[in-house]
Every structure is written in structure tokens, then in C-alpha cells.
Amino acid sequence: DAGVTQSPTHLIKTRGQHVTLRCSPISGHKSVSWYQQVLGQGPQFIFQYYEKEERGRGNFPDRFSARQFPNYSSELNVNALLLGDSALYLCASHTGNANTGELFFGEGSRLTVL
Amino acid sequence: DAKTTQPNSMESNEEEPVHLPCNHSTISGTDYIHWYRQLPSQGPEYVIHGLTSNVNNRMASLAIAEDRKSSTLILHRATLRDAAVYYCILREDAGGTSYGKLTFGQGTILTVHP
């Protein structure tokens, strides 16, 4: 079975540009979360979605937005890119049953902002 | 968010047991203790989680102190593939369909020597 898939795996943008990152959760999983991991630090929570509804938002500016589609895939959008947005963006999927302990992470999209 | 404290780094020899400690003195009664690990160039990977009782799975064991203010992840026989950053995380039981967020710290860098 396919795990969590993310695209693109690597991309380079310049300051002020916009980026869209995509995530396909594990088949049957209804919840998707997004995390940002800056080099040398642990991942930081950005968003969680379940059944197309936002269920949580981390401490990130409004330049960051996301959505979840009827097929449970998700997009993370970042506008007006700053150098500090350079990071590994991780998507994680979950069944939607909070009693299940495991989040499944993808390998991430590495964004470099020049 | 309740915080965890872990050593920055630990070393082990291959095929020896490894005990990774974590302090979480501000843990609340509804917080689950989760461990994830992150191998180089990969997304985090679930290892184990527990609430009050010790837990075992195919990857590791989790020993939880009686007062729940500390826990220890035990790798019974370390392999080179276990070299990773290990994160100890407290997750609040949000209930229902909301997994909630994981608040990652700096983690413990585990080095395994052949």
C-alpha cells in the first residue's frame, strides 16, 4: 500500500513568490496535518484538516493557508515567500479516530527560498 | 503545551540495549506520551505511545514512571538503522476525530556504533 505521498519533493522559489505543496494521505485516512521543519529543529505544527474542515491551526501567519479536497488530499499554500520559509514541509495522515496513536508522515517537500 | 526534556545526544553500540530518557514534569492526566523518530532525509516515524502503563511493540518498549513525570524509550538491541533523532512528545487527548497537534522539541540524536 502506498504511504503518504507529497509533491514536489524539492523546489526553489524566490522571495515574494507563491508556492503550492500537495499531499495524498494513506488510502482510507480522512485527516491530514501539515508541519514545517526548519533545518536543525523539530517539526512545527501548521494545520490539521478532517473531512475538509480545519481542526487546528498553529502559530503561523495568514500567508499560510491550506485546504482538503473530497478525496482527502490536501494542499498547503504559502504566499509572499520569505527567506525564513525555507524548510522541509511535512504532511501527515491519520485515520480520524483519535484513539489511534499513530500519525503517518510523508518524506516532505524541501522548499528553498532565494 | 506541556513540555518534554530530553538529552541532546546519546551513543550506543550495535546490538546493545538503549534507554532514552524523557522528563515531562508538567504532564496532565489526559496527555498521551508519544515517541517518534526521524531518520536522515525522512519524515518522522511513529515508534510507540502510552498513557499510564508500560507498553511493548515490535519496535521498542515504553516504560512510564508511576507519577508519569518521566518515561524511558527502550530499544532492546540497537542496530545501525536505529540511528536517528528521537522525539518524546505529549499529545493531549482531544477525543473524537481530532488527533490534535504534536509539539516536537529538539529530540535526542542517537548514534549507534558498529
CSV table of C-alpha atoms in Angstrom, one decimal:
chain,number,residue,atom,x,y,z
A,1,ASP,CA,0.0,0.0,0.0
A,2,ALA,CA,1.2,3.5,-0.8
A,3,GLY,CA,2.2,5.6,2.1
A,4,VAL,CA,1.7,9.4,2.4
A,5,THR,CA,2.9,11.0,-0.9
A,6,GLN,CA,4.0,14.6,-1.3
A,7,SER,CA,4.9,16.6,-4.3
A,8,PRO,CA,7.1,18.2,-5.3
A,9,THR,CA,10.0,16.7,-3.4
A,10,HIS,CA,12.2,19.7,-3.9
A,11,LEU,CA,11.6,23.2,-5.2
A,12,ILE,CA,13.3,26.5,-5.4
A,13,LYS,CA,11.4,29.8,-5.3
A,14,THR,CA,12.4,33.5,-4.9
A,15,ARG,CA,11.2,35.9,-2.3
A,16,GLY,CA,7.7,37.2,-2.9
A,17,GLN,CA,6.6,34.2,-5.0
A,18,HIS,CA,3.8,31.8,-4.1
A,19,VAL,CA,4.1,28.1,-3.6
A,20,THR,CA,1.6,25.2,-3.5
A,21,LEU,CA,2.5,21.9,-1.9
A,22,ARG,CA,0.4,18.8,-2.4
A,23,CYS,CA,-0.2,15.7,-0.2
A,24,SER,CA,-2.1,12.5,-0.7
A,25,PRO,CA,-2.9,10.6,2.5
A,26,ILE,CA,-2.9,6.9,3.0
A,27,SER,CA,-6.0,5.3,1.5
A,28,GLY,CA,-8.8,5.4,4.0
A,29,HIS,CA,-7.3,8.2,6.1
A,30,LYS,CA,-9.6,11.2,6.5
A,31,SER,CA,-7.3,13.6,8.4
A,32,VAL,CA,-4.3,15.4,7.1
A,33,SER,CA,-1.8,17.6,9.1
A,34,TRP,CA,0.9,19.9,7.9
A,35,TYR,CA,4.2,20.6,9.7
A,36,GLN,CA,7.2,22.8,8.9
A,37,GLN,CA,10.7,21.7,9.8
A,38,VAL,CA,13.5,24.2,9.7
A,39,LEU,CA,17.0,22.8,9.5
A,40,GLY,CA,18.2,21.6,12.8
A,41,GLN,CA,14.9,21.9,14.6
A,42,GLY,CA,11.9,19.6,15.2
A,43,PRO,CA,8.8,19.9,13.1
A,44,GLN,CA,6.3,22.7,13.9
A,45,PHE,CA,2.5,22.2,13.5
A,46,ILE,CA,0.8,24.3,10.9
A,47,PHE,CA,-2.6,22.9,10.2
A,48,GLN,CA,-4.9,19.9,10.7
A,49,TYR,CA,-7.8,19.1,8.5
A,50,TYR,CA,-10.5,16.4,8.8
A,51,GLU,CA,-13.3,15.8,6.3
A,52,LYS,CA,-12.4,19.1,4.6
A,53,GLU,CA,-12.7,21.1,7.8
A,54,GLU,CA,-9.9,22.9,9.6
A,55,ARG,CA,-9.5,21.3,13.0
A,56,GLY,CA,-6.4,23.1,14.2
A,57,ARG,CA,-4.0,25.9,13.3
A,58,GLY,CA,-0.5,26.6,14.6
A,59,ASN,CA,1.2,29.9,15.1
A,60,PHE,CA,1.8,30.8,11.5
A,61,PRO,CA,0.9,34.0,9.6
A,62,ASP,CA,-2.0,34.3,7.3
A,63,ARG,CA,0.3,33.9,4.3
A,64,PHE,CA,0.0,30.1,5.1
A,65,SER,CA,-3.3,28.5,4.1
A,66,ALA,CA,-4.4,25.0,3.3
A,67,ARG,CA,-7.4,23.0,2.2
A,68,GLN,CA,-8.6,19.5,2.0
A,69,PHE,CA,-10.4,18.0,-1.0
A,70,PRO,CA,-13.3,15.5,-1.1
A,71,ASN,CA,-10.8,12.7,-1.9
A,72,TYR,CA,-9.0,13.7,1.4
A,73,SER,CA,-5.9,15.0,-0.4
A,74,SER,CA,-4.6,18.4,0.7
A,75,GLU,CA,-2.8,21.5,-0.5
A,76,LEU,CA,-0.6,23.9,1.5
A,77,ASN,CA,-0.3,27.3,0.1
A,78,VAL,CA,2.3,29.9,1.1
A,79,ASN,CA,2.1,33.4,-0.3
A,80,ALA,CA,4.7,36.2,-0.4
A,81,LEU,CA,7.5,33.8,0.4
A,82,LEU,CA,10.3,35.0,2.8
A,83,LEU,CA,13.8,33.6,3.2
A,84,GLY,CA,12.7,32.2,6.5
A,85,ASP,CA,10.1,30.0,4.8
A,86,SER,CA,12.9,27.8,3.6
A,87,ALA,CA,12.2,24.4,5.3
A,88,LEU,CA,11.0,20.9,4.9
A,89,TYR,CA,7.2,20.8,4.7
A,90,LEU,CA,5.8,17.5,6.1
A,91,CYS,CA,2.4,16.1,5.6
A,92,ALA,CA,1.0,13.5,7.9
A,93,SER,CA,-2.2,11.5,7.6
A,94,HIS,CA,-4.4,9.9,10.2
A,95,THR,CA,-7.5,7.7,10.2
A,96,GLY,CA,-9.6,10.3,12.0
A,97,ASN,CA,-10.0,8.1,15.0
A,98,ALA,CA,-8.3,10.0,17.9
A,99,ASN,CA,-7.9,6.7,19.8
A,100,THR,CA,-5.4,5.6,17.1
A,101,GLY,CA,-2.0,6.6,18.3
A,102,GLU,CA,-0.1,6.8,15.0
A,103,LEU,CA,0.5,9.7,12.6
A,104,PHE,CA,2.0,8.7,9.3
A,105,PHE,CA,4.4,11.2,7.8
A,106,GLY,CA,5.4,11.6,4.2
A,107,GLU,CA,9.0,12.3,3.2
A,108,GLY,CA,8.3,16.0,2.8
A,109,SER,CA,8.7,18.8,0.3
A,110,ARG,CA,12.0,20.7,0.6
A,111,LEU,CA,11.4,24.4,-0.2
A,112,THR,CA,14.3,26.7,-0.7
A,113,VAL,CA,13.6,30.4,-1.0
A,114,LEU,CA,16.3,32.6,-2.5
B,1,ASP,CA,1.6,23.0,25.8
B,2,ALA,CA,3.2,20.6,28.3
B,3,LYS,CA,6.9,20.3,27.6
B,4,THR,CA,9.4,17.5,27.5
B,5,THR,CA,13.1,17.5,28.2
B,6,GLN,CA,15.5,15.1,26.5
B,7,PRO,CA,19.3,14.8,26.4
B,8,ASN,CA,20.7,16.4,23.2
B,9,SER,CA,22.6,13.2,22.2
B,10,MET,CA,23.3,9.6,23.2
B,11,GLU,CA,25.6,6.9,21.9
B,12,SER,CA,25.3,3.2,21.8
B,13,ASN,CA,27.0,0.2,20.4
B,14,GLU,CA,25.3,-2.1,17.9
B,15,GLU,CA,23.3,-5.0,19.5
B,16,GLU,CA,23.3,-3.4,22.9
B,17,PRO,CA,20.1,-2.0,24.6
B,18,VAL,CA,19.5,1.7,24.6
B,19,HIS,CA,17.5,3.6,27.2
B,20,LEU,CA,16.4,7.1,26.0
B,21,PRO,CA,15.0,9.2,28.9
B,22,CYS,CA,12.4,11.9,28.8
B,23,ASN,CA,11.2,14.2,31.5
B,24,HIS,CA,7.7,15.7,31.4
B,25,SER,CA,7.0,17.0,34.9
B,26,THR,CA,4.1,19.2,33.8
B,27,ILE,CA,2.1,16.3,32.2
B,28,SER,CA,-1.6,16.4,32.6
B,29,GLY,CA,-3.9,13.5,33.3
B,30,THR,CA,-5.1,13.4,29.7
B,31,ASP,CA,-1.7,13.7,27.9
B,32,TYR,CA,-0.5,10.7,26.0
B,33,ILE,CA,3.3,10.1,25.8
B,34,HIS,CA,4.4,9.6,22.2
B,35,TRP,CA,7.7,8.7,20.7
B,36,TYR,CA,8.6,9.4,17.1
B,37,ARG,CA,11.9,9.1,15.4
B,38,GLN,CA,13.3,10.7,12.3
B,39,LEU,CA,16.0,9.1,10.2
B,40,PRO,CA,18.1,11.3,8.0
B,41,SER,CA,16.3,12.7,5.0
B,42,GLN,CA,12.9,11.2,6.0
B,43,GLY,CA,9.8,12.2,7.7
B,44,PRO,CA,9.2,11.3,11.4
B,45,GLU,CA,8.2,7.7,12.1
B,46,TYR,CA,5.9,6.6,14.9
B,47,VAL,CA,7.6,4.4,17.5
B,48,ILE,CA,5.3,3.9,20.4
B,49,HIS,CA,2.9,5.6,22.7
B,50,GLY,CA,1.3,5.1,26.1
B,51,LEU,CA,-0.8,6.7,28.8
B,52,THR,CA,-0.1,5.1,32.2
B,53,SER,CA,1.0,1.6,31.7
B,54,ASN,CA,4.2,0.3,30.2
B,55,VAL,CA,3.9,-0.6,26.5
B,56,ASN,CA,5.7,-3.0,24.2
B,57,ASN,CA,5.6,-3.3,20.4
B,58,ARG,CA,7.8,-4.8,17.7
B,59,MET,CA,10.0,-1.7,17.6
B,60,ALA,CA,10.5,-0.8,21.3
B,61,SER,CA,9.2,-0.7,24.8
B,62,LEU,CA,8.0,2.4,26.7
B,63,ALA,CA,8.4,2.5,30.5
B,64,ILE,CA,6.3,5.1,32.2
B,65,ALA,CA,7.1,6.3,35.8
B,66,GLU,CA,4.4,5.8,38.3
B,67,ASP,CA,3.8,9.5,38.7
B,68,ARG,CA,4.0,9.9,34.9
B,69,LYS,CA,6.6,12.7,35.2
B,70,SER,CA,9.1,10.8,33.2
B,71,SER,CA,9.4,8.0,30.7
B,72,THR,CA,12.0,5.9,29.0
B,73,LEU,CA,12.1,4.5,25.5
B,74,ILE,CA,13.9,1.2,25.4
B,75,LEU,CA,15.4,-0.2,22.2
B,76,HIS,CA,16.3,-3.8,23.2
B,77,ARG,CA,19.1,-4.3,20.6
B,78,ALA,CA,20.2,-1.3,18.7
B,79,THR,CA,21.0,-1.6,15.1
B,80,LEU,CA,22.7,0.8,12.7
B,81,ARG,CA,19.3,1.5,11.3
B,82,ASP,CA,18.2,2.9,14.7
B,83,ALA,CA,20.5,5.9,14.4
B,84,ALA,CA,18.0,8.8,14.3
B,85,VAL,CA,16.6,11.7,16.2
B,86,TYR,CA,14.2,10.5,18.8
B,87,TYR,CA,11.4,12.8,19.9
B,88,CYS,CA,9.4,12.4,23.1
B,89,ILE,CA,6.1,14.3,22.7
B,90,LEU,CA,3.0,14.8,24.9
B,91,ARG,CA,-0.3,14.7,23.0
B,92,GLU,CA,-3.5,15.9,24.6
B,93,ASP,CA,-6.4,13.6,24.2
B,94,ALA,CA,-8.6,15.8,22.0
B,95,GLY,CA,-11.1,13.0,21.6
B,96,GLY,CA,-13.5,12.3,18.6
B,97,THR,CA,-11.9,12.8,15.2
B,98,SER,CA,-9.3,15.3,16.1
B,99,TYR,CA,-5.8,13.9,16.6
B,100,GLY,CA,-4.6,17.2,17.8
B,101,LYS,CA,-1.1,18.6,17.2
B,102,LEU,CA,2.3,17.1,18.1
B,103,THR,CA,4.6,19.6,19.7
B,104,PHE,CA,8.1,18.4,18.8
B,105,GLY,CA,11.2,19.5,20.8
B,106,GLN,CA,14.8,19.2,19.8
B,107,GLY,CA,14.9,15.5,20.4
B,108,THR,CA,17.8,13.2,21.2
B,109,ILE,CA,20.3,12.4,18.5
B,110,LEU,CA,21.1,8.7,18.8
B,111,THR,CA,24.4,7.5,17.4
B,112,VAL,CA,24.9,3.7,17.0
B,113,HIS,CA,28.5,2.5,16.7
B,114,PRO,CA,29.2,-0.8,14.8
